[in-house]
C-alpha atoms as a printed R data frame, in Angstrom:
    type eleno elety resid chain resno       x       y        z
1   ATOM     1    CA   MET     A     1 124.090  91.556 -203.892
2   ATOM     2    CA   SER     A     2 121.550  89.546 -201.854
3   ATOM     3    CA   LYS     A     3 121.443  89.440 -198.072
4   ATOM     4    CA   ARG     A     4 122.675  85.835 -198.065
5   ATOM     5    CA   VAL     A     5 125.683  86.797 -200.188
6   ATOM     6    CA   ARG     A     6 126.427  89.651 -197.769
7   ATOM     7    CA   ILE     A     7 126.353  87.200 -194.882
8   ATOM     8    CA   VAL     A     8 128.778  84.882 -196.644
9   ATOM     9    CA   VAL     A     9 131.121  87.795 -197.395
10  ATOM    10    CA   THR     A    10 130.928  88.932 -193.760
11  ATOM    11    CA   VAL     A    11 131.735  85.464 -192.449
12  ATOM    12    CA   ALA     A    12 134.627  85.161 -194.882
13  ATOM    13    CA   ALA     A    13 135.991  88.490 -193.653
14  ATOM    14    CA   LEU     A    14 135.752  87.334 -190.037
15  ATOM    15    CA   VAL     A    15 137.594  84.125 -190.869
16  ATOM    16    CA   ALA     A    16 140.326  86.169 -192.550
17  ATOM    17    CA   VAL     A    17 140.631  88.343 -189.431
18  ATOM    18    CA   ALA     A    18 140.862  85.217 -187.297
19  ATOM    19    CA   ALA     A    19 143.589  83.759 -189.497
20  ATOM    20    CA   ALA     A    20 145.563  86.993 -189.327
21  ATOM    21    CA   ALA     A    21 145.263  87.096 -185.551
22  ATOM    22    CA   TRP     A    22 146.393  83.474 -185.293
23  ATOM    23    CA   THR     A    23 149.394  84.191 -187.488
24  ATOM    24    CA   LEU     A    24 150.253  87.291 -185.473
25  ATOM    25    CA   PHE     A    25 150.011  85.843 -181.990
26  ATOM    26    CA   GLY     A    26 151.046  82.273 -182.722
27  ATOM    27    CA   ARG     A    27 150.249  79.179 -180.738
28  ATOM    28    CA   ASP     A    28 150.853  78.326 -177.134
29  ATOM    29    CA   ASP     A    29 153.742  76.155 -175.988
30  ATOM    30    CA   LYS     A    30 151.707  72.983 -176.303
31  ATOM    31    CA   GLY     A    31 151.534  73.502 -180.060
32  ATOM    32    CA   SER     A    32 147.988  72.138 -180.157
33  ATOM    33    CA   SER     A    33 145.994  75.359 -179.966
34  ATOM    34    CA   ALA     A    34 146.299  79.130 -179.851
35  ATOM    35    CA   PHE     A    35 144.026  81.853 -178.571
36  ATOM    36    CA   LEU     A    36 142.751  84.261 -181.143
37  ATOM    37    CA   THR     A    37 142.882  87.735 -179.678
38  ATOM    38    CA   ALA     A    38 141.881  91.277 -180.487
39  ATOM    39    CA   PHE     A    39 142.513  94.621 -178.829
40  ATOM    40    CA   ALA     A    40 140.237  96.859 -176.811
41  ATOM    41    CA   ASP     A    41 140.336 100.218 -178.553
42  ATOM    42    CA   ARG     A    42 138.529 103.520 -178.748
43  ATOM    43    CA   GLY     A    43 136.088 104.463 -181.438
44  ATOM    44    CA   THR     A    44 132.489 105.270 -182.224
45  ATOM    45    CA   VAL     A    45 129.711 102.831 -181.375
46  ATOM    46    CA   VAL     A    46 126.430 103.505 -183.115
47  ATOM    47    CA   GLN     A    47 123.466 101.492 -181.904
48  ATOM    48    CA   SER     A    48 120.704 101.054 -184.452
49  ATOM    49    CA   VAL     A    49 117.246  99.634 -184.877
50  ATOM    50    CA   ALA     A    50 117.183  97.392 -187.942
51  ATOM    51    CA   THR     A    51 114.179  96.943 -190.198
52  ATOM    52    CA   THR     A    52 113.178  97.011 -193.845
53  ATOM    53    CA   GLY     A    53 111.161  99.513 -195.814
54  ATOM    54    CA   SER     A    54 109.878 100.542 -199.214
55  ATOM    55    CA   LEU     A    55 110.640 103.738 -201.121
56  ATOM    56    CA   THR     A    56 107.895 105.917 -202.574
57  ATOM    57    CA   ALA     A    57 107.575 109.457 -203.851
58  ATOM    58    CA   VAL     A    58 106.485 111.967 -201.222
59  ATOM    59    CA   THR     A    59 103.381 112.833 -203.273
60  ATOM    60    CA   THR     A    60 101.882 110.342 -205.695
61  ATOM    61    CA   VAL     A    61  98.620 111.075 -207.523
62  ATOM    62    CA   LYS     A    62  96.530 108.504 -209.350
63  ATOM    63    CA   VAL     A    63  94.886 110.145 -212.362
64  ATOM    64    CA   GLY     A    64  91.569 108.582 -213.308
65  ATOM    65    CA   SER     A    65  88.555 109.224 -215.499
66  ATOM    66    CA   GLN     A    66  85.143 110.275 -214.205
67  ATOM    67    CA   VAL     A    67  83.424 109.269 -217.463
68  ATOM    68    CA   SER     A    68  83.384 106.119 -219.534
69  ATOM    69    CA   GLY     A    69  84.575 105.954 -223.091
70  ATOM    70    CA   ILE     A    70  87.156 104.741 -225.571
71  ATOM    71    CA   ILE     A    71  90.660 106.219 -225.381
72  ATOM    72    CA   ALA     A    72  91.219 108.120 -228.623
73  ATOM    73    CA   THR     A    73  94.690 109.601 -228.066
74  ATOM    74    CA   LEU     A    74  97.561 109.441 -225.579
75  ATOM    75    CA   HIS     A    75  99.784 112.487 -225.125
76  ATOM    76    CA   THR     A    76 102.320 111.135 -222.625
77  ATOM    77    CA   ASP     A    77 104.054 107.922 -221.623
78  ATOM    78    CA   PHE     A    78 106.152 106.342 -218.902
79  ATOM    79    CA   ASN     A    79 108.868 108.515 -217.321
80  ATOM    80    CA   ARG     A    80 107.656 111.692 -219.074
81  ATOM    81    CA   GLN     A    81 107.723 114.992 -217.231
82  ATOM    82    CA   VAL     A    82 104.311 116.685 -217.195
83  ATOM    83    CA   LYS     A    83 103.003 120.053 -216.045
84  ATOM    84    CA   GLN     A    84  99.810 120.818 -214.183
85  ATOM    85    CA   GLY     A    85  96.917 121.124 -216.653
86  ATOM    86    CA   GLN     A    86  98.782 119.344 -219.467
87  ATOM    87    CA   VAL     A    87  96.646 116.996 -221.577
88  ATOM    88    CA   LEU     A    88  97.529 113.374 -220.864
89  ATOM    89    CA   ALA     A    89  94.868 111.568 -222.898
90  ATOM    90    CA   THR     A    90  91.502 112.116 -224.598
91  ATOM    91    CA   LEU     A    91  88.472 109.894 -224.806
92  ATOM    92    CA   ASP     A    92  86.433 109.692 -228.003
93  ATOM    93    CA   PRO     A    93  84.383 112.930 -227.765
94  ATOM    94    CA   THR     A    94  81.633 111.892 -230.208
95  ATOM    95    CA   PRO     A    95  79.039 110.648 -227.683
96  ATOM    96    CA   PHE     A    96  79.702 113.558 -225.328
97  ATOM    97    CA   GLU     A    97  79.363 116.148 -228.106
98  ATOM    98    CA   ALA     A    98  76.133 114.483 -229.280
99  ATOM    99    CA   THR     A    99  74.703 114.642 -225.767
100 ATOM   100    CA   VAL     A   100  75.577 118.330 -225.519
101 ATOM   101    CA   SER     A   101  73.937 119.108 -228.875
102 ATOM   102    CA   GLU     A   102  70.789 117.143 -228.037
103 ATOM   103    CA   THR     A   103  70.442 118.812 -224.646
104 ATOM   104    CA   ARG     A   104  70.900 122.262 -226.135
105 ATOM   105    CA   ALA     A   105  68.104 121.566 -228.635
106 ATOM   106    CA   GLN     A   106  65.809 120.421 -225.840
107 ATOM   107    CA   LEU     A   107  66.662 123.525 -223.863
108 ATOM   108    CA   ASP     A   108  65.843 125.764 -226.819
109 ATOM   109    CA   ARG     A   109  62.423 124.130 -227.168
110 ATOM   110    CA   ALA     A   110  61.789 124.488 -223.460
111 ATOM   111    CA   ARG     A   111  62.679 128.174 -223.532
112 ATOM   112    CA   ILE     A   112  60.274 128.723 -226.457
113 ATOM   113    CA   ALA     A   113  57.556 126.910 -224.544
114 ATOM   114    CA   ALA     A   114  58.249 129.009 -221.471
115 ATOM   115    CA   LEU     A   115  58.075 132.205 -223.523
116 ATOM   116    CA   ASP     A   116  54.752 131.088 -225.028
117 ATOM   117    CA   GLY     A   117  53.430 130.240 -221.593
118 ATOM   118    CA   GLU     A   118  54.467 133.668 -220.305
119 ATOM   119    CA   ILE     A   119  52.565 135.410 -223.149
120 ATOM   120    CA   LYS     A   120  49.436 133.345 -222.525
121 ATOM   121    CA   LEU     A   121  49.625 133.994 -218.804
122 ATOM   122    CA   LYS     A   122  49.774 137.767 -219.391
123 ATOM   123    CA   ARG     A   123  46.744 137.548 -221.714
124 ATOM   124    CA   GLN     A   124  44.767 135.553 -219.163
125 ATOM   125    CA   LYS     A   125  45.605 138.086 -216.457
126 ATOM   126    CA   ALA     A   126  44.272 140.924 -218.628
127 ATOM   127    CA   LEU     A   127  41.080 139.010 -219.420
128 ATOM   128    CA   PHE     A   128  40.640 138.074 -215.754
129 ATOM   129    CA   GLU     A   129  40.974 141.718 -214.710
130 ATOM   130    CA   ALA     A   130  38.287 142.545 -217.274
131 ATOM   131    CA   THR     A   131  36.154 139.738 -215.809
132 ATOM   132    CA   LEU     A   132  36.083 138.014 -219.184
133 ATOM   133    CA   VAL     A   133  37.567 134.685 -217.963
134 ATOM   134    CA   SER     A   134  37.253 132.727 -214.766
135 ATOM   135    CA   GLU     A   135  39.941 132.384 -212.117
136 ATOM   136    CA   ASP     A   136  40.357 128.723 -213.081
137 ATOM   137    CA   ALA     A   137  41.474 129.725 -216.552
138 ATOM   138    CA   LEU     A   138  44.032 132.118 -215.031
139 ATOM   139    CA   GLN     A   139  45.395 129.436 -212.680
140 ATOM   140    CA   SER     A   140  45.685 126.936 -215.545
141 ATOM   141    CA   ALA     A   141  47.712 129.413 -217.599
142 ATOM   142    CA   LYS     A   142  49.961 130.047 -214.622
143 ATOM   143    CA   ALA     A   143  50.521 126.287 -214.116
144 ATOM   144    CA   VAL     A   144  51.507 125.861 -217.756
145 ATOM   145    CA   TYR     A   145  53.993 128.717 -217.470
146 ATOM   146    CA   ASP     A   146  55.502 127.383 -214.215
147 ATOM   147    CA   GLN     A   147  55.972 123.938 -215.742
148 ATOM   148    CA   ALA     A   148  57.720 125.462 -218.764
149 ATOM   149    CA   THR     A   149  60.123 127.496 -216.618
150 ATOM   150    CA   ALA     A   150  60.876 124.432 -214.476
151 ATOM   151    CA   GLN     A   151  61.652 122.466 -217.628
152 ATOM   152    CA   VAL     A   152  64.078 125.193 -218.669
153 ATOM   153    CA   THR     A   153  65.862 125.033 -215.318
154 ATOM   154    CA   GLN     A   154  66.116 121.248 -215.503
155 ATOM   155    CA   LEU     A   155  67.510 121.261 -219.019
156 ATOM   156    CA   GLU     A   156  70.030 123.991 -218.142
157 ATOM   157    CA   ALA     A   157  71.377 121.688 -215.400
158 ATOM   158    CA   THR     A   158  71.415 118.741 -217.815
159 ATOM   159    CA   LEU     A   159  73.323 120.815 -220.367
160 ATOM   160    CA   LYS     A   160  75.868 121.863 -217.752
161 ATOM   161    CA   LYS     A   161  76.383 118.210 -216.813
162 ATOM   162    CA   ALA     A   162  76.800 117.201 -220.459
163 ATOM   163    CA   GLU     A   163  79.335 119.984 -221.043
164 ATOM   164    CA   THR     A   164  81.217 118.943 -217.906
165 ATOM   165    CA   ASN     A   165  81.359 115.328 -219.105
166 ATOM   166    CA   LEU     A   166  82.706 116.601 -222.424
167 ATOM   167    CA   GLN     A   167  85.448 118.410 -220.500
168 ATOM   168    CA   TYR     A   168  86.134 115.261 -218.465
169 ATOM   169    CA   SER     A   169  86.776 113.370 -221.705
170 ATOM   170    CA   VAL     A   170  90.068 115.288 -221.815
171 ATOM   171    CA   ILE     A   171  92.366 113.879 -219.067
172 ATOM   172    CA   ARG     A   172  94.725 116.512 -217.663
173 ATOM   173    CA   ALA     A   173  97.620 116.367 -215.194
174 ATOM   174    CA   PRO     A   174  96.558 117.591 -211.727
175 ATOM   175    CA   ILE     A   175 100.155 118.322 -210.617
176 ATOM   176    CA   ASP     A   176 103.655 118.803 -211.965
177 ATOM   177    CA   GLY     A   177 105.602 115.546 -211.908
178 ATOM   178    CA   VAL     A   178 106.750 112.476 -213.758
179 ATOM   179    CA   VAL     A   179 104.550 109.680 -215.099
180 ATOM   180    CA   VAL     A   180 105.521 106.484 -213.286
181 ATOM   181    CA   SER     A   181 102.622 104.371 -214.535
182 ATOM   182    CA   ARG     A   182 100.281 104.223 -217.547
183 ATOM   183    CA   ASP     A   183  97.578 101.571 -217.372
184 ATOM   184    CA   TYR     A   184  95.642 102.012 -220.642
185 ATOM   185    CA   ASP     A   185  96.419 102.088 -224.369
186 ATOM   186    CA   VAL     A   186  94.698 103.724 -227.310
187 ATOM   187    CA   GLY     A   187  91.471 101.900 -228.198
188 ATOM   188    CA   GLN     A   188  90.822 100.503 -224.736
189 ATOM   189    CA   THR     A   189  87.492 101.251 -223.078
190 ATOM   190    CA   VAL     A   190  87.484 103.099 -219.781
191 ATOM   191    CA   ALA     A   191  84.538 102.028 -217.615
192 ATOM   192    CA   ALA     A   192  83.770 104.454 -214.791
193 ATOM   193    CA   SER     A   193  80.537 102.878 -213.578
194 ATOM   194    CA   PHE     A   194  81.264 102.515 -209.851
195 ATOM   195    CA   GLN     A   195  84.688 104.124 -209.350
196 ATOM   196    CA   ALA     A   196  87.143 106.150 -211.335
197 ATOM   197    CA   PRO     A   197  89.641 103.803 -213.068
198 ATOM   198    CA   THR     A   198  93.302 104.789 -212.799
199 ATOM   199    CA   LEU     A   199  94.830 105.782 -216.134
200 ATOM   200    CA   PHE     A   200  98.127 107.297 -214.949
201 ATOM   201    CA   THR     A   201 100.151 107.522 -211.766
202 ATOM   202    CA   ILE     A   202 102.176 110.710 -211.361
203 ATOM   203    CA   ALA     A   203 104.949 111.223 -208.815
204 ATOM   204    CA   GLU     A   204 105.300 114.887 -207.953
205 ATOM   205    CA   ASP     A   205 109.051 115.114 -207.295
206 ATOM   206    CA   LEU     A   206 111.435 112.151 -207.389
207 ATOM   207    CA   THR     A   207 114.293 114.236 -205.976
208 ATOM   208    CA   ARG     A   208 112.499 113.916 -202.637
209 ATOM   209    CA   MET     A   209 111.497 110.421 -201.554
210 ATOM   210    CA   GLN     A   210 110.081 108.867 -198.454
211 ATOM   211    CA   LEU     A   211 110.903 105.522 -196.925
212 ATOM   212    CA   THR     A   212 108.104 103.719 -195.103
213 ATOM   213    CA   CYS     A   213 109.321 101.046 -192.716
214 ATOM   214    CA   GLN     A   214 107.774  98.973 -189.932
215 ATOM   215    CA   VAL     A   215 109.446  99.062 -186.514
216 ATOM   216    CA   ASP     A   216 108.769  96.377 -183.925
217 ATOM   217    CA   GLU     A   217 106.903  97.424 -180.780
218 ATOM   218    CA   ALA     A   218 109.929  96.413 -178.685
219 ATOM   219    CA   ASP     A   219 112.084  99.003 -180.478
220 ATOM   220    CA   ILE     A   220 109.636 101.805 -181.270
221 ATOM   221    CA   GLY     A   221 110.304 103.497 -177.916
222 ATOM   222    CA   GLN     A   222 113.865 104.252 -179.010
223 ATOM   223    CA   VAL     A   223 112.896 105.801 -182.342
224 ATOM   224    CA   LYS     A   224 112.443 109.593 -182.335
225 ATOM   225    CA   GLU     A   225 111.737 112.184 -184.999
226 ATOM   226    CA   GLY     A   226 114.908 113.714 -186.401
227 ATOM   227    CA   GLN     A   227 117.114 110.649 -185.898
228 ATOM   228    CA   THR     A   228 119.563 109.767 -188.661
229 ATOM   229    CA   VAL     A   229 118.734 106.756 -190.801
230 ATOM   230    CA   ARG     A   230 121.138 104.772 -192.937
231 ATOM   231    CA   PHE     A   231 119.861 102.326 -195.505
232 ATOM   232    CA   SER     A   232 120.967 100.358 -198.523
233 ATOM   233    CA   VAL     A   233 119.199  98.934 -201.563
234 ATOM   234    CA   ASP     A   234 120.106  95.880 -203.602
235 ATOM   235    CA   ALA     A   235 120.680  98.014 -206.708
236 ATOM   236    CA   TYR     A   236 123.644  99.789 -205.014
237 ATOM   237    CA   PRO     A   237 124.932  97.385 -202.337
238 ATOM   238    CA   GLU     A   238 128.204  99.256 -201.940
239 ATOM   239    CA   ARG     A   239 126.527 102.547 -201.044
240 ATOM   240    CA   ASP     A   240 124.823 103.751 -197.878
241 ATOM   241    CA   PHE     A   241 122.030 106.302 -198.283
242 ATOM   242    CA   LEU     A   242 121.026 108.764 -195.580
243 ATOM   243    CA   GLY     A   243 117.626 109.878 -194.368
244 ATOM   244    CA   LYS     A   244 115.904 111.380 -191.358
245 ATOM   245    CA   VAL     A   245 112.921 110.170 -189.340
246 ATOM   246    CA   SER     A   246 110.074 112.582 -190.089
247 ATOM   247    CA   GLN     A   247 107.064 110.827 -188.598
248 ATOM   248    CA   ILE     A   248 106.112 107.957 -186.304
249 ATOM   249    CA   ARG     A   249 102.554 106.988 -187.102
250 ATOM   250    CA   LEU     A   250 100.264 105.860 -184.295
251 ATOM   251    CA   ALA     A   251  98.650 103.178 -186.432
252 ATOM   252    CA   PRO     A   252  99.809  99.725 -185.306
253 ATOM   253    CA   GLN     A   253 100.063  96.959 -187.872
254 ATOM   254    CA   ILE     A   254  99.416  93.455 -186.525
255 ATOM   255    CA   THR     A   255 100.722  90.521 -188.552
256 ATOM   256    CA   ASN     A   256 100.800  87.015 -187.039
257 ATOM   257    CA   ASN     A   257 100.502  88.573 -183.559
258 ATOM   258    CA   VAL     A   258 103.555  90.769 -184.245
259 ATOM   259    CA   VAL     A   259 102.883  94.466 -183.652
260 ATOM   260    CA   THR     A   260 104.799  97.056 -185.671
261 ATOM   261    CA   TYR     A   261 104.455 100.802 -186.201
262 ATOM   262    CA   PRO     A   262 104.974 102.701 -189.473
263 ATOM   263    CA   VAL     A   263 107.965 105.039 -189.425
264 ATOM   264    CA   ILE     A   264 108.338 107.574 -192.240
265 ATOM   265    CA   VAL     A   265 111.840 108.623 -193.296
266 ATOM   266    CA   GLU     A   266 112.612 111.641 -195.485
267 ATOM   267    CA   VAL     A   267 115.217 110.915 -198.148
268 ATOM   268    CA   ALA     A   268 117.021 113.258 -200.538
269 ATOM   269    CA   ASN     A   269 117.377 111.803 -204.040
270 ATOM   270    CA   ALA     A   270 119.124 114.517 -206.021
271 ATOM   271    CA   ASP     A   271 120.918 112.032 -208.303
272 ATOM   272    CA   LEU     A   272 117.681 110.049 -208.896
273 ATOM   273    CA   LYS     A   273 119.403 106.772 -208.026
274 ATOM   274    CA   LEU     A   274 116.526 105.700 -205.801
275 ATOM   275    CA   LEU     A   275 113.382 104.556 -207.581
276 ATOM   276    CA   PRO     A   276 109.833 104.110 -206.274
277 ATOM   277    CA   GLY     A   277 109.164 100.623 -204.973
278 ATOM   278    CA   MET     A   278 112.760  99.741 -204.042
279 ATOM   279    CA   THR     A   279 113.158  97.689 -200.874
280 ATOM   280    CA   ALA     A   280 115.682  99.013 -198.371
281 ATOM   281    CA   ASP     A   281 117.588  97.511 -195.443
282 ATOM   282    CA   VAL     A   282 117.162 100.226 -192.826
283 ATOM   283    CA   ARG     A   283 119.188 101.112 -189.727
284 ATOM   284    CA   VAL     A   284 117.730 103.842 -187.525
285 ATOM   285    CA   GLN     A   285 120.564 105.260 -185.433
286 ATOM   286    CA   VAL     A   286 119.002 105.526 -181.979
287 ATOM   287    CA   ALA     A   287 122.162 106.121 -179.873
288 ATOM   288    CA   GLN     A   288 125.833 106.903 -180.396
289 ATOM   289    CA   ALA     A   289 128.926 106.879 -178.189
290 ATOM   290    CA   GLU     A   290 131.931 108.884 -179.408
291 ATOM   291    CA   ASN     A   291 135.500 107.939 -178.513
292 ATOM   292    CA   ALA     A   292 134.201 105.047 -176.435
293 ATOM   293    CA   LEU     A   293 136.335 102.236 -175.069
294 ATOM   294    CA   ARG     A   294 135.042  99.190 -176.900
295 ATOM   295    CA   VAL     A   295 135.673  95.465 -177.254
296 ATOM   296    CA   PRO     A   296 134.751  93.101 -180.104
297 ATOM   297    CA   ALA     A   297 131.297  91.587 -179.652
298 ATOM   298    CA   SER     A   298 132.756  88.163 -180.515
299 ATOM   299    CA   ALA     A   299 134.787  88.286 -177.290
300 ATOM   300    CA   LEU     A   300 131.579  88.126 -175.244
301 ATOM   301    CA   ARG     A   301 130.659  84.834 -176.868
302 ATOM   302    CA   PHE     A   302 133.917  83.099 -175.994
303 ATOM   303    CA   ARG     A   303 133.378  80.493 -173.208
304 ATOM   304    CA   PRO     A   304 136.438  78.514 -172.060
305 ATOM   305    CA   GLU     A   305 134.270  76.226 -169.912
306 ATOM   306    CA   LEU     A   306 132.539  75.014 -173.070
307 ATOM   307    CA   LEU     A   307 135.941  73.949 -174.385
308 ATOM   308    CA   GLY     A   308 136.935  72.020 -171.245
309 ATOM   309    CA   MET     A   309 139.095  74.871 -169.908
310 ATOM   310    CA   SER     A   310 138.919  76.688 -166.596
311 ATOM   311    CA   SER     A   311 139.197  80.416 -166.113
312 ATOM   312    CA   GLN     A   312 141.287  82.283 -163.591
313 ATOM   313    CA   GLY     A   313 139.834  85.012 -161.440
314 ATOM   314    CA   SER     A   314 136.542  85.258 -159.550
315 ATOM   315    CA   PRO     A   315 133.931  86.660 -161.874
316 ATOM   316    CA   ARG     A   316 130.757  87.865 -160.181
317 ATOM   317    CA   ALA     A   317 128.408  86.378 -162.786
318 ATOM   318    CA   ALA     A   318 127.890  82.637 -162.384
319 ATOM   319    CA   ASP     A   319 125.461  82.290 -165.275
320 ATOM   320    CA   PRO     A   320 127.270  82.416 -168.636
321 ATOM   321    CA   GLU     A   321 124.196  83.932 -170.257
322 ATOM   322    CA   ARG     A   322 124.609  87.044 -168.129
323 ATOM   323    CA   ALA     A   323 127.872  87.702 -169.900
324 ATOM   324    CA   ALA     A   324 126.167  88.065 -173.244
325 ATOM   325    CA   THR     A   325 124.931  91.430 -174.324
326 ATOM   326    CA   GLN     A   326 121.276  91.817 -175.158
327 ATOM   327    CA   SER     A   327 122.170  92.512 -178.783
328 ATOM   328    CA   GLN     A   328 124.057  89.991 -180.951
329 ATOM   329    CA   ARG     A   329 123.257  91.537 -184.300
330 ATOM   330    CA   PRO     A   330 123.482  95.088 -185.591
331 ATOM   331    CA   GLY     A   331 120.478  97.172 -184.852
332 ATOM   332    CA   ASP     A   332 118.183  95.075 -182.695
333 ATOM   333    CA   GLY     A   333 117.837  98.214 -180.629
334 ATOM   334    CA   HIS     A   334 118.474  96.855 -177.116
335 ATOM   335    CA   ARG     A   335 120.852  98.180 -174.505
336 ATOM   336    CA   ALA     A   336 122.896  96.166 -172.053
337 ATOM   337    CA   VAL     A   337 123.375  98.984 -169.529
338 ATOM   338    CA   GLY     A   338 123.201  97.750 -165.926
339 ATOM   339    CA   ARG     A   339 124.201  94.194 -166.796
340 ATOM   340    CA   THR     A   340 127.544  92.566 -166.257
341 ATOM   341    CA   ALA     A   341 129.421  91.226 -169.257
342 ATOM   342    CA   ARG     A   342 132.481  89.012 -169.223
343 ATOM   343    CA   VAL     A   343 135.500  88.707 -171.505
344 ATOM   344    CA   TYR     A   344 138.754  86.815 -171.139
345 ATOM   345    CA   LEU     A   345 142.379  87.898 -171.282
346 ATOM   346    CA   PRO     A   346 145.081  85.539 -172.600
347 ATOM   347    CA   PRO     A   347 146.800  83.304 -169.996
348 ATOM   348    CA   ALA     A   348 149.366  85.054 -167.850
349 ATOM   349    CA   LYS     A   349 151.838  82.207 -168.530
350 ATOM   350    CA   PRO     A   350 152.265  79.651 -171.306
351 ATOM   351    CA   GLY     A   351 149.903  76.707 -171.008
352 ATOM   352    CA   GLY     A   352 147.670  78.564 -168.543
353 ATOM   353    CA   ASP     A   353 143.957  79.304 -168.710
354 ATOM   354    CA   PRO     A   354 142.387  82.583 -169.824
355 ATOM   355    CA   VAL     A   355 141.652  85.213 -167.183
356 ATOM   356    CA   ALA     A   356 138.056  86.440 -166.762
357 ATOM   357    CA   VAL     A   357 137.401  90.176 -166.595
358 ATOM   358    CA   GLU     A   358 133.971  91.719 -166.051
359 ATOM   359    CA   PHE     A   359 132.672  95.102 -167.154
360 ATOM   360    CA   VAL     A   360 129.425  96.997 -167.553
361 ATOM   361    CA   PRO     A   361 128.508  97.095 -171.257
362 ATOM   362    CA   GLY     A   362 126.882 100.066 -172.946
363 ATOM   363    CA   LEU     A   363 125.857 100.455 -176.550
364 ATOM   364    CA   THR     A   364 126.486  97.821 -179.176
365 ATOM   365    CA   ASP     A   365 126.404  97.837 -182.950
366 ATOM   366    CA   GLY     A   366 126.805  94.071 -183.268
367 ATOM   367    CA   GLN     A   367 130.499  94.368 -184.081
368 ATOM   368    CA   PHE     A   368 131.680  96.238 -180.969
369 ATOM   369    CA   VAL     A   369 130.385  96.665 -177.418
370 ATOM   370    CA   GLU     A   370 130.969  99.846 -175.442
371 ATOM   371    CA   VAL     A   371 132.734  99.466 -172.075
372 ATOM   372    CA   ARG     A   372 130.966 101.695 -169.544
373 ATOM   373    CA   LYS     A   373 132.713 100.538 -166.381
374 ATOM   374    CA   GLY     A   374 135.292  97.904 -165.532
375 ATOM   375    CA   ASP     A   375 138.968  97.077 -165.330
376 ATOM   376    CA   LEU     A   376 139.570  96.919 -169.072
377 ATOM   377    CA   THR     A   377 141.942  99.461 -170.562
378 ATOM   378    CA   GLU     A   378 142.657 100.634 -174.061
379 ATOM   379    CA   GLY     A   379 145.053  98.276 -175.839
380 ATOM   380    CA   ALA     A   380 144.212  95.256 -173.687
381 ATOM   381    CA   ARG     A   381 144.419  91.943 -175.554
382 ATOM   382    CA   ILE     A   382 141.134  90.032 -175.365
383 ATOM   383    CA   VAL     A   383 140.430  86.441 -176.368
384 ATOM   384    CA   VAL     A   384 137.878  86.091 -179.152
385 ATOM   385    CA   GLY     A   385 138.282  82.363 -179.867
386 ATOM   386    CA   VAL     A   386 140.602  79.381 -180.073
387 ATOM   387    CA   ALA     A   387 142.313  78.101 -183.203
388 ATOM   388    CA   THR     A   388 143.117  74.421 -183.254
389 ATOM   389    CA   ALA     A   389 146.074  72.852 -185.039
390 ATOM   390    CA   GLN     A   390 143.886  72.546 -188.133
391 ATOM   391    CA   GLY     A   391 143.184  76.279 -188.051
392 ATOM   392    CA   GLN     A   392 139.636  75.936 -186.780
393 ATOM   393    CA   ASP     A   393 138.027  78.732 -184.817
394 ATOM   394    CA   ILE     A   394 136.169  77.515 -181.744
395 ATOM   395    CA   GLY     A   395 133.956  79.415 -179.373
396 ATOM   396    CA   GLY     A   396 134.203  82.938 -180.732
397 ATOM   397    CA   LEU     A   397 134.020  83.985 -184.370
398 ATOM   398    CA   ALA     A   398 132.242  80.816 -185.434
399 ATOM   399    CA   GLY     A   399 129.515  81.482 -182.900
400 ATOM   400    CA   MET     A   400 129.167  85.007 -184.232
401 ATOM   401    CA   ALA     A   401 128.890  83.694 -187.773
402 ATOM   402    CA   ARG     A   402 126.144  81.300 -186.733
403 ATOM   403    CA   GLY     A   403 124.384  84.156 -184.977
404 ATOM   404    CA   ARG     A   404 124.321  86.118 -188.212
405 ATOM   405    CA   HIS     A   405 122.476  83.269 -189.907
């Protein structure tokens, strides 16, 4: 289910609630309109920071090739479980074996030459001690021997390199895991001229995932390690998954002058429902109020003055914007503590105007707002909108629906 479909479903649900409230509480005596009301109640208010993220395995290794060649065989495929050291693929070994054989032959010749040079050097030393040859002849024999031994050392290193390349022609798994990607087929040429090409991608353990999400700089101060995270993916829209903040990386990402910080979330995936690369709608739970007195957030958007009505009472806030909480959608991460919010009670008598009541708001989850201080009590009826004779909702739920868009 897409986000737009979720919005439509949410708006439809709100309209249904409004219709039920209208049916329950009826119309006023004028018969032209009725106030839609809801009750202040007690419950849990969870304030969240909303963002999106992408799922990946905790450890992902790209397996490449350090040598160039043609792929001769493949021993694994997508989604296969592999063990450390298991053969994944082999390159055609013919050129590598030929190089090893050629180098060994050169090394054998060099060793024979070095042995011959050693024998001649010993003979020249004996003749020099008997004063039968000059010192120049002795030094020449020594130079020939030194060059031969150096050639042996060089060819031993070349042989070791050739044997190593022959070993590299067999591609093995560096870790236990599952193959999530295979980029080459049998017969394709692997070219490792400047960098090792990736043949396979192996995820170590898909029962443990991590969610990488970007949190806006305005909200990052509220995010702490260990906080609970709820998220959903489009593949399972009816299910909420849980995670925990494990790391807040100090590496800002700047996109179109918007600064965000990477937040890493640990996720258990025992049933393997979550797959690498899935996009998640994330809600980091930054604060929670248990058994809090709360009012519907839609009640704070109701404005009788915008409908040509007056309000009874003497509210302290003259600016209507002060009555709005700082958060009108779930999870924008702001608090309204210290501000005054305003809601309205139904008229005290038929045909009257709604009565303004102020309170100090606390946490909000977009659906409810916590009442920290004020004259509101549990069970109080609060106006959330006005239904006209045609059943239209004005000033409350409709405004909330538009806010969700």
